[in-house]
Coordinates of N, CA and C in Angstrom, one line a residue:
K1 N 185.5 -40.4 -41.8 CA 187.0 -40.0 -42.4 C 186.5 -39.0 -43.4
C2 N 186.0 -38.1 -43.7 CA 185.1 -37.1 -43.9 C 185.0 -36.0 -42.8
Q3 N 184.9 -36.5 -41.5 CA 184.7 -35.3 -40.7 C 185.8 -34.3 -40.6
T4 N 185.5 -33.1 -40.9 CA 187.7 -32.2 -40.6 C 187.7 -31.9 -39.1
F5 N 189.0 -31.1 -39.2 CA 189.4 -31.0 -38.0 C 188.4 -29.9 -37.6
E6 N 187.4 -29.1 -38.2 CA 186.6 -27.9 -38.2 C 185.5 -28.5 -37.5
G7 N 185.0 -30.0 -38.0 CA 183.8 -30.0 -37.2 C 183.1 -30.5 -38.1
G8 N 182.6 -30.3 -39.4 CA 182.0 -30.7 -40.9 C 182.2 -31.5 -41.2
F9 N 182.0 -31.8 -42.2 CA 182.0 -32.5 -43.2 C 182.6 -32.3 -44.7
G10 N 183.5 -33.3 -45.2 CA 183.7 -33.0 -46.5 C 183.2 -33.6 -47.5
S11 N 183.9 -33.3 -48.7 CA 183.1 -34.0 -49.9 C 184.3 -35.7 -50.3
R12 N 185.5 -36.0 -49.3 CA 186.7 -36.7 -49.0 C 187.0 -36.4 -48.1
P13 N 188.2 -37.0 -47.7 CA 189.0 -36.9 -46.3 C 190.1 -35.8 -46.6
G14 N 190.5 -34.9 -45.8 CA 191.5 -33.9 -46.5 C 190.9 -32.6 -46.7
T15 N 189.2 -32.5 -47.2 CA 188.7 -31.0 -48.0 C 188.1 -30.4 -46.8
E16 N 187.7 -29.0 -46.5 CA 187.4 -28.2 -45.8 C 185.6 -29.0 -45.7
A17 N 185.0 -28.5 -44.3 CA 183.5 -28.6 -44.0 C 183.0 -28.1 -45.3
H18 N 181.8 -28.6 -44.9 CA 180.7 -27.7 -46.4 C 180.0 -27.8 -45.5
G19 N 178.9 -27.4 -45.9 CA 177.3 -27.6 -45.0 C 176.7 -28.5 -45.5
G20 N 176.4 -28.9 -47.2 CA 175.5 -29.8 -47.7 C 175.8 -31.0 -47.7
Y21 N 177.1 -31.1 -47.6 CA 178.5 -32.7 -47.1 C 177.9 -32.9 -45.5
T22 N 177.8 -31.9 -44.9 CA 177.4 -32.4 -43.5 C 176.6 -32.9 -43.6
F23 N 175.4 -32.2 -44.0 CA 173.8 -32.3 -43.5 C 173.9 -33.9 -44.5
C24 N 174.4 -34.1 -45.6 CA 174.3 -35.4 -46.2 C 174.4 -37.0 -45.3
S25 N 175.8 -35.8 -44.6 CA 176.7 -37.0 -43.9 C 175.8 -37.6 -42.8
L26 N 175.2 -36.4 -41.9 CA 174.9 -36.5 -40.6 C 173.4 -37.5 -40.7
A27 N 172.7 -36.7 -42.0 CA 171.4 -37.6 -42.0 C 171.7 -39.5 -43.1
A28 N 172.6 -39.6 -43.5 CA 173.0 -40.7 -43.7 C 173.3 -41.7 -42.3
L29 N 174.1 -41.4 -41.7 CA 174.8 -41.9 -40.4 C 173.6 -41.8 -39.5
I30 N 172.5 -41.3 -39.7 CA 171.5 -41.8 -38.8 C 170.8 -42.2 -39.1
L31 N 170.3 -42.8 -40.4 CA 169.7 -43.4 -41.2 C 170.0 -44.8 -41.1
L32 N 171.6 -45.0 -41.0 CA 172.8 -46.2 -40.6 C 172.3 -46.7 -39.4
N33 N 172.1 -45.8 -38.4 CA 172.4 -46.3 -36.6 C 173.6 -46.0 -36.8
K34 N 174.9 -44.9 -37.6 CA 175.9 -45.2 -37.0 C 176.2 -43.5 -36.4
T35 N 175.4 -43.1 -35.6 CA 176.0 -41.7 -35.2 C 177.2 -41.7 -34.3
H36 N 177.3 -42.8 -33.6 CA 178.3 -43.0 -32.5 C 179.8 -42.9 -33.3
L37 N 179.8 -42.4 -34.5 CA 181.0 -42.5 -35.0 C 181.3 -41.0 -35.1
I38 N 180.6 -40.2 -34.8 CA 180.6 -38.7 -35.2 C 181.6 -38.1 -33.8
N39 N 182.0 -36.8 -34.3 CA 182.7 -36.4 -33.2 C 181.4 -35.5 -33.4
K40 N 180.4 -35.3 -32.1 CA 179.9 -34.6 -31.6 C 180.1 -33.4 -31.7
D41 N 180.9 -33.0 -30.2 CA 181.1 -32.0 -29.9 C 181.8 -31.0 -30.9
Q42 N 182.8 -31.8 -31.8 CA 183.2 -30.8 -32.9 C 181.8 -30.0 -33.9
L43 N 181.3 -31.4 -34.0 CA 180.1 -30.8 -35.3 C 179.2 -29.4 -35.0
L44 N 178.7 -30.1 -33.5 CA 178.2 -28.7 -33.2 C 179.0 -27.3 -32.9
D45 N 179.9 -27.6 -32.2 CA 181.1 -25.8 -32.2 C 181.0 -25.4 -34.0
W46 N 181.2 -26.2 -34.6 CA 181.3 -25.9 -36.4 C 179.9 -25.3 -36.6
A47 N 179.0 -25.9 -36.3 CA 177.6 -25.9 -36.7 C 177.1 -24.2 -36.0
V48 N 176.8 -24.3 -35.2 CA 176.8 -23.1 -34.5 C 177.4 -21.8 -35.6
H49 N 178.8 -22.3 -35.4 CA 180.0 -20.7 -36.0 C 179.2 -20.7 -37.4
R50 N 178.2 -21.4 -37.8 CA 178.0 -21.3 -39.8 C 176.6 -19.7 -39.6
Q51 N 175.8 -20.0 -38.4 CA 174.5 -18.6 -38.5 C 175.4 -17.5 -38.5
M52 N 175.4 -16.3 -39.6 CA 176.0 -15.3 -39.4 C 175.2 -14.1 -38.4
K53 N 176.2 -13.4 -37.4 CA 175.0 -11.9 -36.5 C 174.9 -11.4 -37.0
F54 N 175.5 -10.6 -38.2 CA 174.6 -9.3 -39.1 C 173.6 -9.9 -39.7
E55 N 174.0 -10.6 -40.6 CA 172.9 -11.0 -41.9 C 172.2 -12.4 -41.3
G56 N 171.7 -13.3 -40.4 CA 171.0 -14.1 -39.7 C 170.7 -15.4 -40.3
G57 N 171.4 -15.4 -41.7 CA 171.8 -16.7 -42.5 C 172.8 -16.9 -42.2
F58 N 172.9 -18.6 -42.7 CA 174.0 -19.2 -42.7 C 175.0 -19.0 -43.8
Q59 N 176.5 -19.2 -44.0 CA 177.4 -19.3 -44.7 C 177.6 -21.3 -45.0
G60 N 178.0 -21.4 -46.3 CA 178.3 -22.9 -46.3 C 179.7 -23.6 -45.7
R61 N 180.1 -22.8 -45.8 CA 181.9 -23.1 -45.2 C 182.5 -21.8 -44.4
T62 N 183.5 -22.1 -43.5 CA 184.2 -20.8 -42.8 C 184.6 -19.8 -43.8
N63 N 184.3 -19.0 -43.4 CA 185.0 -17.5 -44.0 C 184.3 -16.9 -45.6
K64 N 183.1 -17.9 -45.7 CA 182.4 -17.6 -47.0 C 180.8 -16.4 -46.8
M65 N 180.6 -16.3 -47.6 CA 179.5 -15.4 -47.2 C 178.2 -16.1 -47.2
V66 N 177.2 -15.4 -46.7 CA 175.8 -16.5 -46.5 C 175.3 -16.4 -48.2
D67 N 174.6 -17.8 -48.3 CA 173.6 -18.1 -49.0 C 172.2 -18.5 -48.3
G68 N 170.9 -17.7 -49.4 CA 169.7 -18.3 -48.8 C 169.8 -20.2 -48.8
C69 N 170.4 -21.4 -49.4 CA 170.7 -22.1 -49.6 C 170.7 -23.1 -48.5
Y70 N 171.4 -22.4 -47.6 CA 172.2 -23.0 -46.2 C 170.9 -23.0 -45.3
S71 N 169.8 -22.0 -45.9 CA 169.1 -21.7 -44.6 C 168.6 -23.8 -44.2
F72 N 169.0 -24.7 -45.2 CA 167.9 -25.8 -45.2 C 169.5 -26.7 -44.8
W73 N 170.8 -26.4 -45.7 CA 171.7 -27.7 -45.7 C 172.7 -27.5 -44.1
Q74 N 172.7 -25.9 -43.8 CA 172.3 -25.7 -42.3 C 172.0 -25.7 -41.8
G75 N 171.0 -25.1 -42.1 CA 169.5 -25.2 -40.7 C 169.0 -26.4 -40.6
G76 N 168.8 -27.4 -41.5 CA 168.9 -28.4 -41.3 C 169.7 -29.6 -40.6
I77 N 170.8 -29.0 -39.7 CA 171.8 -29.9 -39.4 C 171.6 -29.9 -38.1
F78 N 170.4 -28.8 -37.3 CA 170.3 -28.7 -35.5 C 169.0 -29.8 -36.0
P79 N 167.9 -29.3 -36.2 CA 167.0 -31.3 -35.9 C 167.9 -32.0 -35.6
L80 N 169.1 -32.7 -36.4 CA 169.7 -34.1 -36.4 C 170.6 -33.7 -35.1
I81 N 171.0 -32.7 -35.0 CA 171.8 -32.5 -33.5 C 171.5 -33.0 -32.3
H82 N 169.8 -31.9 -32.7 CA 169.1 -32.6 -31.7 C 168.9 -33.7 -31.7
H83 N 168.2 -34.6 -32.5 CA 168.0 -36.2 -32.2 C 169.3 -36.7 -31.6
I84 N 170.6 -36.5 -31.9 CA 172.1 -37.2 -31.6 C 172.2 -36.9 -30.0
L85 N 171.8 -35.8 -29.9 CA 172.6 -35.1 -28.5 C 171.5 -35.5 -27.7
M86 N 170.0 -35.9 -27.8 CA 168.8 -35.7 -26.7 C 169.0 -36.6 -25.6
P87 N 169.3 -37.7 -26.0 CA 169.5 -38.6 -24.7 C 170.3 -38.8 -24.0
E88 N 171.4 -38.2 -24.1 CA 172.4 -38.0 -23.5 C 172.5 -36.1 -23.0
N89 N 171.3 -35.7 -23.4 CA 171.5 -34.2 -22.8 C 170.3 -34.2 -22.6
S90 N 168.8 -34.2 -21.8 CA 167.9 -34.1 -21.8 C 167.8 -33.1 -20.8
D91 N 168.6 -32.9 -20.2 CA 168.9 -32.0 -18.8 C 169.3 -30.4 -20.0
I92 N 169.6 -30.2 -20.7 CA 170.2 -28.9 -21.2 C 169.5 -28.8 -22.5
L93 N 169.3 -29.6 -23.3 CA 168.5 -29.4 -24.6 C 166.9 -29.6 -23.9
N94 N 165.8 -28.8 -25.0 CA 164.7 -28.2 -24.8 C 163.8 -28.9 -26.1
D95 N 162.3 -28.8 -25.9 CA 161.8 -29.1 -27.6 C 160.7 -28.1 -27.9
K96 N 161.8 -27.0 -27.3 CA 160.5 -25.9 -27.9 C 161.5 -24.6 -28.8
E97 N 162.5 -25.0 -28.3 CA 163.6 -24.2 -29.8 C 164.7 -25.1 -30.2
W98 N 165.6 -24.9 -31.3 CA 167.0 -25.3 -32.1 C 167.7 -25.0 -31.4
L99 N 169.4 -25.5 -31.7 CA 170.1 -24.4 -31.3 C 170.8 -23.4 -32.1
F100 N 170.0 -22.1 -32.5 CA 170.5 -21.5 -33.8 C 169.1 -20.2 -33.4
S101 N 169.6 -19.4 -34.1 CA 168.7 -18.2 -34.0 C 167.4 -18.3 -35.3
Q102 N 166.4 -19.0 -34.6 CA 165.6 -19.5 -35.9 C 164.7 -17.8 -36.4
I103 N 164.3 -16.8 -35.5 CA 163.8 -15.6 -35.8 C 164.8 -15.2 -36.9
A104 N 166.0 -14.7 -36.0 CA 167.4 -13.9 -37.4 C 167.5 -15.1 -38.5
L105 N 167.2 -16.3 -38.9 CA 167.3 -17.1 -40.1 C 166.0 -16.8 -40.9
Q106 N 164.6 -16.5 -40.4 CA 164.0 -16.2 -41.1 C 163.3 -14.7 -41.6
D107 N 164.3 -14.0 -41.0 CA 164.2 -12.8 -41.4 C 165.4 -12.2 -42.9
Y108 N 166.5 -13.4 -42.2 CA 167.6 -13.1 -43.9 C 166.4 -13.6 -45.0
I109 N 165.7 -15.2 -44.7 CA 165.2 -15.5 -45.9 C 164.1 -14.6 -46.0
L110 N 162.5 -13.5 -45.4 CA 162.0 -13.2 -45.8 C 162.6 -12.1 -45.7
F111 N 163.5 -10.7 -45.7 CA 163.9 -9.6 -45.9 C 164.7 -9.7 -47.0
C112 N 166.1 -10.5 -47.1 CA 167.2 -10.4 -48.2 C 167.1 -11.4 -49.1
C113 N 165.9 -13.0 -49.3 CA 165.8 -13.9 -50.2 C 164.6 -13.5 -51.1
Q114 N 163.9 -12.8 -50.5 CA 162.8 -12.7 -51.7 C 163.2 -11.8 -52.9
Y115 N 163.1 -12.6 -54.0 CA 162.8 -11.8 -55.6 C 161.6 -11.1 -56.0
P116 N 161.3 -10.0 -56.3 CA 160.6 -9.3 -56.5 C 159.3 -9.6 -56.9
S117 N 158.9 -10.6 -58.3 CA 158.6 -11.0 -59.0 C 158.1 -12.7 -58.3
G118 N 158.6 -13.2 -57.2 CA 158.4 -14.3 -56.9 C 159.7 -15.2 -57.1
G119 N 159.9 -15.8 -56.0 CA 160.8 -17.5 -56.1 C 161.6 -16.2 -54.7
L120 N 163.1 -17.1 -54.5 CA 163.8 -16.6 -53.6 C 165.4 -17.0 -54.2
V121 N 166.0 -16.1 -53.9 CA 167.3 -15.8 -54.2 C 168.9 -16.2 -53.5
D122 N 169.7 -16.6 -53.7 CA 171.1 -16.6 -53.0 C 171.1 -15.5 -51.8
K123 N 171.0 -14.7 -52.1 CA 171.5 -13.3 -51.7 C 170.6 -12.1 -52.4
P124 N 170.5 -11.0 -52.3 CA 170.2 -9.6 -52.7 C 171.3 -9.4 -53.7
G125 N 170.7 -9.1 -55.2 CA 171.5 -8.4 -56.1 C 171.2 -10.3 -56.9
K126 N 171.0 -11.3 -56.6 CA 171.2 -12.6 -57.4 C 170.0 -13.0 -58.0
S127 N 170.1 -13.6 -58.6 CA 168.8 -14.5 -59.6 C 168.2 -14.8 -58.8
R128 N 166.7 -15.3 -59.3 CA 166.1 -16.1 -58.5 C 166.4 -17.6 -59.7
D129 N 166.1 -18.8 -58.5 CA 166.8 -20.2 -59.5 C 165.5 -20.9 -58.4
Y130 N 165.2 -22.2 -59.2 CA 164.3 -23.2 -58.5 C 164.7 -24.1 -57.3
Y131 N 166.4 -23.9 -57.6 CA 167.4 -24.7 -56.0 C 167.1 -23.8 -54.9
H132 N 167.7 -22.5 -55.4 CA 167.5 -21.6 -54.3 C 166.2 -21.2 -53.3
T133 N 165.0 -21.2 -54.3 CA 163.5 -21.7 -54.0 C 163.7 -22.3 -52.8
C134 N 163.6 -23.4 -53.3 CA 163.7 -24.7 -52.9 C 164.0 -24.8 -51.8
Y135 N 165.2 -24.7 -51.6 CA 166.1 -24.9 -50.1 C 166.0 -23.4 -48.9
C136 N 165.7 -22.6 -49.7 CA 165.1 -21.1 -49.1 C 164.0 -21.9 -48.1
L137 N 162.8 -22.1 -49.2 CA 161.6 -22.8 -48.3 C 161.6 -23.5 -47.4
S138 N 162.7 -24.9 -47.3 CA 163.2 -25.6 -46.8 C 163.7 -25.1 -45.0
G139 N 164.5 -24.2 -45.1 CA 164.8 -23.2 -44.1 C 164.0 -22.7 -43.5
L140 N 163.0 -22.3 -44.5 CA 162.4 -21.2 -43.5 C 161.6 -22.5 -42.8
S141 N 161.1 -23.2 -43.1 CA 159.8 -24.9 -42.3 C 160.9 -24.6 -41.2
I142 N 162.4 -25.2 -41.2 CA 162.8 -25.5 -40.6 C 162.9 -24.4 -39.0
S143 N 163.2 -23.1 -39.6 CA 163.1 -22.4 -38.3 C 161.9 -22.0 -37.9
Q144 N 160.5 -22.1 -38.7 CA 159.6 -22.1 -37.9 C 159.0 -23.3 -36.9
H145 N 159.3 -24.0 -37.2 CA 159.1 -25.0 -36.2 C 160.0 -26.1 -35.6
C146 N 159.8 -26.0 -34.3 CA 160.6 -27.1 -33.6 C 159.9 -28.0 -32.5
F147 N 159.8 -29.4 -32.7 CA 158.5 -29.7 -32.4 C 157.3 -29.4 -32.1
K148 N 156.2 -29.1 -31.3 CA 155.7 -28.5 -31.2 C 155.2 -27.1 -31.2
S149 N 156.6 -26.6 -30.9 CA 156.6 -25.4 -30.9 C 156.7 -24.6 -32.1
Q150 N 155.5 -22.8 -32.4 CA 156.3 -22.5 -33.3 C 156.6 -21.0 -33.6
F151 N 157.5 -20.9 -34.2 CA 158.1 -19.3 -34.4 C 158.0 -18.7 -35.8
V152 N 156.7 -17.4 -35.9 CA 156.9 -17.1 -37.3 C 156.9 -15.5 -37.2
R153 N 157.7 -15.3 -37.9 CA 157.8 -13.6 -38.4 C 157.1 -13.3 -39.2
G154 N 156.7 -12.1 -38.3 CA 155.4 -11.3 -39.5 C 153.9 -12.1 -39.5
E155 N 153.3 -12.5 -40.1 CA 151.8 -12.9 -40.0 C 151.6 -14.0 -40.5
Q156 N 150.8 -14.7 -40.1 CA 150.5 -16.4 -39.8 C 150.5 -16.8 -41.1
N157 N 150.1 -16.3 -42.2 CA 150.6 -16.3 -43.7 C 151.3 -16.8 -44.2
N158 N 152.7 -16.5 -43.1 CA 154.1 -17.1 -44.0 C 154.6 -18.6 -43.1
L159 N 153.6 -18.6 -42.1 CA 153.9 -20.3 -42.3 C 153.7 -21.0 -42.8
L160 N 154.7 -21.8 -42.9 CA 154.6 -23.1 -44.1 C 154.3 -24.6 -42.9
E161 N 154.6 -26.0 -43.8 CA 154.2 -26.9 -43.2 C 155.3 -27.0 -42.9
P162 N 155.5 -28.0 -41.6 CA 156.7 -28.4 -41.2 C 157.0 -30.1 -41.9
T163 N 158.4 -29.7 -41.9 CA 159.4 -31.1 -43.1 C 159.9 -31.8 -42.2
H164 N 160.0 -33.3 -43.1 CA 160.8 -34.0 -42.1 C 161.9 -33.9 -41.7
P165 N 162.9 -33.6 -40.7 CA 165.0 -33.4 -40.9 C 165.4 -33.8 -41.4
V166 N 165.5 -35.7 -41.9 CA 166.1 -35.8 -42.6 C 165.6 -36.2 -44.5
F167 N 164.4 -36.3 -44.1 CA 164.1 -36.3 -45.7 C 163.3 -35.2 -46.5
N168 N 163.9 -33.6 -45.8 CA 163.1 -32.5 -46.7 C 161.8 -32.7 -47.3
I169 N 160.6 -33.4 -46.7 CA 159.5 -33.6 -47.1 C 158.6 -33.2 -46.1
V170 N 157.3 -32.8 -46.6 CA 156.0 -32.3 -45.3 C 156.0 -33.9 -44.6
L171 N 155.7 -33.7 -43.4 CA 155.6 -35.1 -42.6 C 154.7 -35.8 -42.8
S172 N 153.3 -35.6 -44.0 CA 152.4 -36.4 -44.3 C 152.9 -37.2 -45.5
K173 N 153.6 -36.4 -46.2 CA 154.7 -37.3 -47.3 C 155.7 -38.7 -46.8
A174 N 156.5 -38.1 -45.9 CA 157.5 -39.0 -45.3 C 156.4 -39.8 -44.5
D175 N 155.5 -39.7 -43.7 CA 154.4 -40.5 -43.0 C 154.4 -42.0 -44.2
K176 N 153.6 -41.4 -45.0 CA 153.0 -42.3 -46.5 C 154.5 -43.0 -47.1
M177 N 155.5 -42.2 -47.3 CA 156.3 -43.0 -47.5 C 157.0 -44.2 -47.0
A178 N 157.1 -44.2 -45.4 CA 157.5 -44.7 -44.8 C 156.5 -46.3 -44.7
K179 N 155.2 -45.9 -44.6 CA 154.0 -47.0 -45.3 C 154.2 -47.6 -46.0
Y180 N 154.9 -47.0 -47.2 CA 154.5 -47.4 -48.5 C 155.8 -48.5 -48.0
F181 N 157.2 -48.1 -47.9 CA 159.0 -49.3 -48.1 C 158.4 -50.1 -46.7
S182 N 157.8 -49.8 -45.3 CA 157.9 -50.8 -44.5 C 156.9 -52.2 -44.6
S183 N 156.1 -52.3 -46.4 CA 155.3 -53.4 -46.8 C 156.2 -54.0 -47.6
K184 N 157.6 -53.4 -48.0 CA 157.9 -54.3 -49.3 C 159.0 -54.9 -48.5
V185 N 160.1 -55.8 -49.6 CA 161.0 -57.2 -49.7 C 161.8 -56.6 -48.8
T186 N 162.5 -56.1 -48.1 CA 164.0 -56.1 -47.7 C 165.4 -56.4 -48.9
I187 N 165.9 -55.9 -48.7 CA 167.3 -56.6 -49.7 C 168.0 -57.6 -49.4
N188 N 167.9 -57.5 -47.6 CA 168.3 -58.7 -46.6 C 167.4 -59.5 -47.2
E189 N 166.1 -59.6 -47.4 CA 165.4 -61.0 -47.5 C 165.4 -61.0 -48.6
V190 N 165.4 -60.8 -49.6 CA 165.7 -60.9 -51.2 C 167.4 -61.7 -50.8
I191 N 168.2 -61.1 -50.0 CA 169.7 -62.2 -50.5 C 169.7 -63.5 -49.9
K192 N 168.5 -63.7 -49.1 CA 168.4 -65.1 -48.0 C 168.1 -65.8 -48.7
K193 N 167.2 -65.7 -49.7 CA 166.1 -66.4 -50.8 C 166.7 -66.8 -51.7
Q194 N 168.3 -66.8 -52.3 CA 168.6 -66.8 -53.0 C 169.5 -67.8 -52.6

């Protein structure tokens, strides 16, 4: 019900599509194994039109300015979409690149979002903060890695560790988390015992 006519997801039925809500909705539906409920064509159409040609970064909503945090919220949608579309479209999708310009996104982050004395920003002229630093770095990681392929703008010391596309943590921590929780009792097991 929260997927809009545009293709992205809003905060509730009838609201406009937004990058953050779309990422969270898509990740939740993947975790719940309910991606069959999504209009995939509309979602893909909306997502590919959020990367701005001039800046290279992503806007969070239609007709809004580019913002560094959407490097993750919008850029992070593409590995998830790839996961959903791959079983039916393996002949046209590949494991070498996502369906957005990864180098253009890196250019926006590295050339426009770096604050001179450290940290990352929403856009040039804005102040740095932890939120934008986190999500710009997360988006930079996504733009640098696609399965086993790497795309690095500039020198190799720009390369970040790959992150898990659903949890936004480095892969080693996601593996550790999965091992930890796989050894725990599930809520269904608790209910059955009662």
